[in-house]
Every structure is written in structure tokens, then in C-alpha cells.
Amino acid sequence: MAVLNGLLQIILGDDFVPVRRSPVDVDQVAGVATSRGRHRGTLRVVTGIDDAHRVEPGDVIAIPFSDVGWTPLFARAGAVIAEAGGMLSHSSIVAREYLIPCVVSVPRATALPDGATVVVDGYTGTISIERP
């Protein structure tokens, strides 16, 4: 489950399709920190497993949610930002296993600017977007 713009979205099986939104134009967003650490890297917005080939080692992935099929992607990621999830969500548990920072319940995470440099703080739950 995720709350976006005051509306509750429920993820049920494979039928979830993230809502396309205009890009986020802020310097910082926040969510729930679920795996500790800090990481600075290139942001890759991944809305489906078909986008996995774009992720390079150390990239920060912004995803709508994850399930077991996404696990190999986490092995390449330097940090994870997810629109949905909590402390016991798949994203959080796998990120802790891989010892990478994770912030979940980030509204509009997949609308963050793909290719931007971001800093994920898994202690405070903030994501800072560095502007050129």
C-alpha cells in the first residue's frame, strides 16, 4: 500500500501500473529510512524489470515497489528508493541483506529526475537531489 497525493493505492499482484506523473522539481524528498547507510550516485528510475539493463553498479534505483523478481537488481544498486513499503517490505529486507541504504514510502519516487546525482540517507530517510 502507498499513499500518493492523499489517495491510497493498493498493490495487488502483477496488475499494478505506476501512475505517470510530472517530474519532481525539489531539492529534497523524504520517506521512511529502513536500511542504514548513505550513498551518493546516479539515479535510475526503474518502473519495471524491463528497465533493469539501465542500472550500472552503484546506481541509486527509484522503484514503485519490489518483489522477489527484483532481487538481482539490488545486487547492482548502491541504494534503493521506493514509493511503497515499510520496515518489513521486500525492498527494505533485501536492502538490509545487501547492506545498502533504503528509503521507502517516498511519494512520487519514480517521478524523480532520471540520471540526476542523488544522496540517499538511510539514517534520516531523506533523498537530496544535486543540481548541476
GROMACS .gro file of C-alpha atoms in nm:
model
  132
    1MET     CA    1   0.000   0.000   0.000
    2ALA     CA    2   0.115   0.353  -0.072
    3VAL     CA    3  -0.038   0.693  -0.014
    4LEU     CA    4   0.006   0.935  -0.304
    5ASN     CA    5  -0.146   1.282  -0.305
    6GLY     CA    6  -0.382   1.181  -0.026
    7LEU     CA    7  -0.509   0.877  -0.220
    8LEU     CA    8  -0.445   0.523  -0.106
    9GLN     CA    9  -0.305   0.294  -0.374
   10ILE     CA   10  -0.313  -0.080  -0.312
   11ILE     CA   11  -0.071  -0.307  -0.496
   12LEU     CA   12  -0.230  -0.639  -0.588
   13GLY     CA   13  -0.027  -0.892  -0.784
   14ASP     CA   14   0.110  -0.812  -1.127
   15ASP     CA   15  -0.168  -0.568  -1.220
   16PHE     CA   16  -0.004  -0.266  -1.054
   17VAL     CA   17   0.090   0.002  -1.304
   18PRO     CA   18   0.253   0.312  -1.157
   19VAL     CA   19   0.076   0.638  -1.234
   20ARG     CA   20   0.274   0.862  -1.468
   21ARG     CA   21   0.338   1.197  -1.305
   22SER     CA   22   0.516   1.516  -1.391
   23PRO     CA   23   0.879   1.531  -1.275
   24VAL     CA   24   0.958   1.629  -0.919
   25ASP     CA   25   1.116   1.975  -0.904
   26VAL     CA   26   1.253   1.994  -0.550
   27ASP     CA   27   1.595   1.960  -0.391
   28GLN     CA   28   1.495   1.704  -0.130
   29VAL     CA   29   1.228   1.440  -0.071
   30ALA     CA   30   1.176   1.214   0.227
   31GLY     CA   31   1.034   0.881   0.328
   32VAL     CA   32   1.089   0.610   0.586
   33ALA     CA   33   1.450   0.502   0.640
   34THR     CA   34   1.457   0.121   0.655
   35SER     CA   35   1.821   0.030   0.585
   36ARG     CA   36   2.103   0.237   0.724
   37GLY     CA   37   2.386   0.400   0.536
   38ARG     CA   38   2.449   0.689   0.299
   39HIS     CA   39   2.514   0.664  -0.072
   40ARG     CA   40   2.572   0.918  -0.349
   41GLY     CA   41   2.512   0.801  -0.703
   42THR     CA   42   2.330   0.834  -1.031
   43LEU     CA   43   1.954   0.791  -1.006
   44ARG     CA   44   1.792   0.531  -1.231
   45VAL     CA   45   1.413   0.528  -1.237
   46VAL     CA   46   1.307   0.166  -1.286
   47THR     CA   47   0.932   0.119  -1.327
   48GLY     CA   48   0.953  -0.242  -1.441
   49ILE     CA   49   1.201  -0.523  -1.463
   50ASP     CA   50   1.245  -0.441  -1.835
   51ASP     CA   51   1.437  -0.127  -1.725
   52ALA     CA   52   1.692  -0.334  -1.527
   53HIS     CA   53   1.953  -0.326  -1.806
   54ARG     CA   54   1.995   0.051  -1.747
   55VAL     CA   55   2.123   0.005  -1.392
   56GLU     CA   56   2.500   0.020  -1.352
   57PRO     CA   57   2.686  -0.091  -1.038
   58GLY     CA   58   2.646   0.173  -0.767
   59ASP     CA   59   2.342   0.344  -0.919
   60VAL     CA   60   2.055   0.451  -0.694
   61ILE     CA   61   1.733   0.285  -0.807
   62ALA     CA   62   1.393   0.454  -0.770
   63ILE     CA   63   1.118   0.192  -0.793
   64PRO     CA   64   0.743   0.177  -0.736
   65PHE     CA   65   0.776  -0.140  -0.520
   66SER     CA   66   0.962  -0.470  -0.535
   67ASP     CA   67   0.904  -0.841  -0.507
   68VAL     CA   68   1.129  -1.144  -0.533
   69GLY     CA   69   1.177  -1.093  -0.910
   70TRP     CA   70   1.353  -0.762  -0.845
   71THR     CA   71   1.616  -0.909  -0.609
   72PRO     CA   72   1.900  -0.943  -0.867
   73LEU     CA   73   1.868  -0.570  -0.940
   74PHE     CA   74   1.950  -0.490  -0.577
   75ALA     CA   75   2.287  -0.664  -0.614
   76ARG     CA   76   2.394  -0.386  -0.857
   77ALA     CA   77   2.230  -0.095  -0.675
   78GLY     CA   78   2.412   0.134  -0.434
   79ALA     CA   79   2.084   0.241  -0.269
   80VAL     CA   80   1.709   0.194  -0.308
   81ILE     CA   81   1.424   0.448  -0.308
   82ALA     CA   82   1.072   0.300  -0.321
   83GLU     CA   83   0.728   0.459  -0.346
   84ALA     CA   84   0.568   0.180  -0.143
   85GLY     CA   85   0.683  -0.021   0.154
   86GLY     CA   86   0.760  -0.024   0.521
   87MET     CA   87   1.016  -0.170   0.759
   88LEU     CA   88   0.916  -0.528   0.669
   89SER     CA   89   0.864  -0.476   0.295
   90HIS     CA   90   1.060  -0.673   0.038
   91SER     CA   91   1.265  -0.365  -0.061
   92SER     CA   92   1.367  -0.299   0.299
   93ILE     CA   93   1.459  -0.657   0.387
   94VAL     CA   94   1.664  -0.718   0.073
   95ALA     CA   95   1.844  -0.382   0.105
   96ARG     CA   96   1.942  -0.471   0.462
   97GLU     CA   97   2.072  -0.808   0.342
   98TYR     CA   98   2.285  -0.635   0.076
   99LEU     CA   99   2.394  -0.367   0.329
  100ILE     CA  100   2.273  -0.080   0.109
  101PRO     CA  101   2.067   0.223   0.219
  102CYS     CA  102   1.694   0.209   0.157
  103VAL     CA  103   1.419   0.470   0.192
  104VAL     CA  104   1.059   0.361   0.131
  105SER     CA  105   0.718   0.530   0.125
  106VAL     CA  106   0.864   0.814  -0.083
  107PRO     CA  107   0.577   0.988  -0.265
  108ARG     CA  108   0.645   1.022  -0.639
  109ALA     CA  109   0.982   0.843  -0.619
  110THR     CA  110   0.953   0.733  -0.982
  111ALA     CA  111   0.899   1.096  -1.087
  112LEU     CA  112   1.245   1.195  -0.960
  113PRO     CA  113   1.480   1.308  -1.241
  114ASP     CA  114   1.636   1.003  -1.403
  115GLY     CA  115   2.013   1.047  -1.439
  116ALA     CA  116   2.043   1.305  -1.161
  117THR     CA  117   2.301   1.269  -0.887
  118VAL     CA  118   2.132   1.197  -0.555
  119VAL     CA  119   2.236   1.133  -0.197
  120VAL     CA  120   2.029   0.872  -0.013
  121ASP     CA  121   2.044   0.894   0.366
  122GLY     CA  122   1.928   0.569   0.519
  123TYR     CA  123   1.955   0.718   0.868
  124THR     CA  124   1.717   1.015   0.824
  125GLY     CA  125   1.506   0.898   0.527
  126THR     CA  126   1.600   1.195   0.309
  127ILE     CA  127   1.699   1.197  -0.056
  128SER     CA  128   1.890   1.505  -0.171
  129ILE     CA  129   1.891   1.586  -0.542
  130GLU     CA  130   2.208   1.761  -0.656
  131ARG     CA  131   2.151   2.023  -0.924
  132PRO     CA  132   2.421   2.085  -1.187
   0.00000   0.00000   0.00000
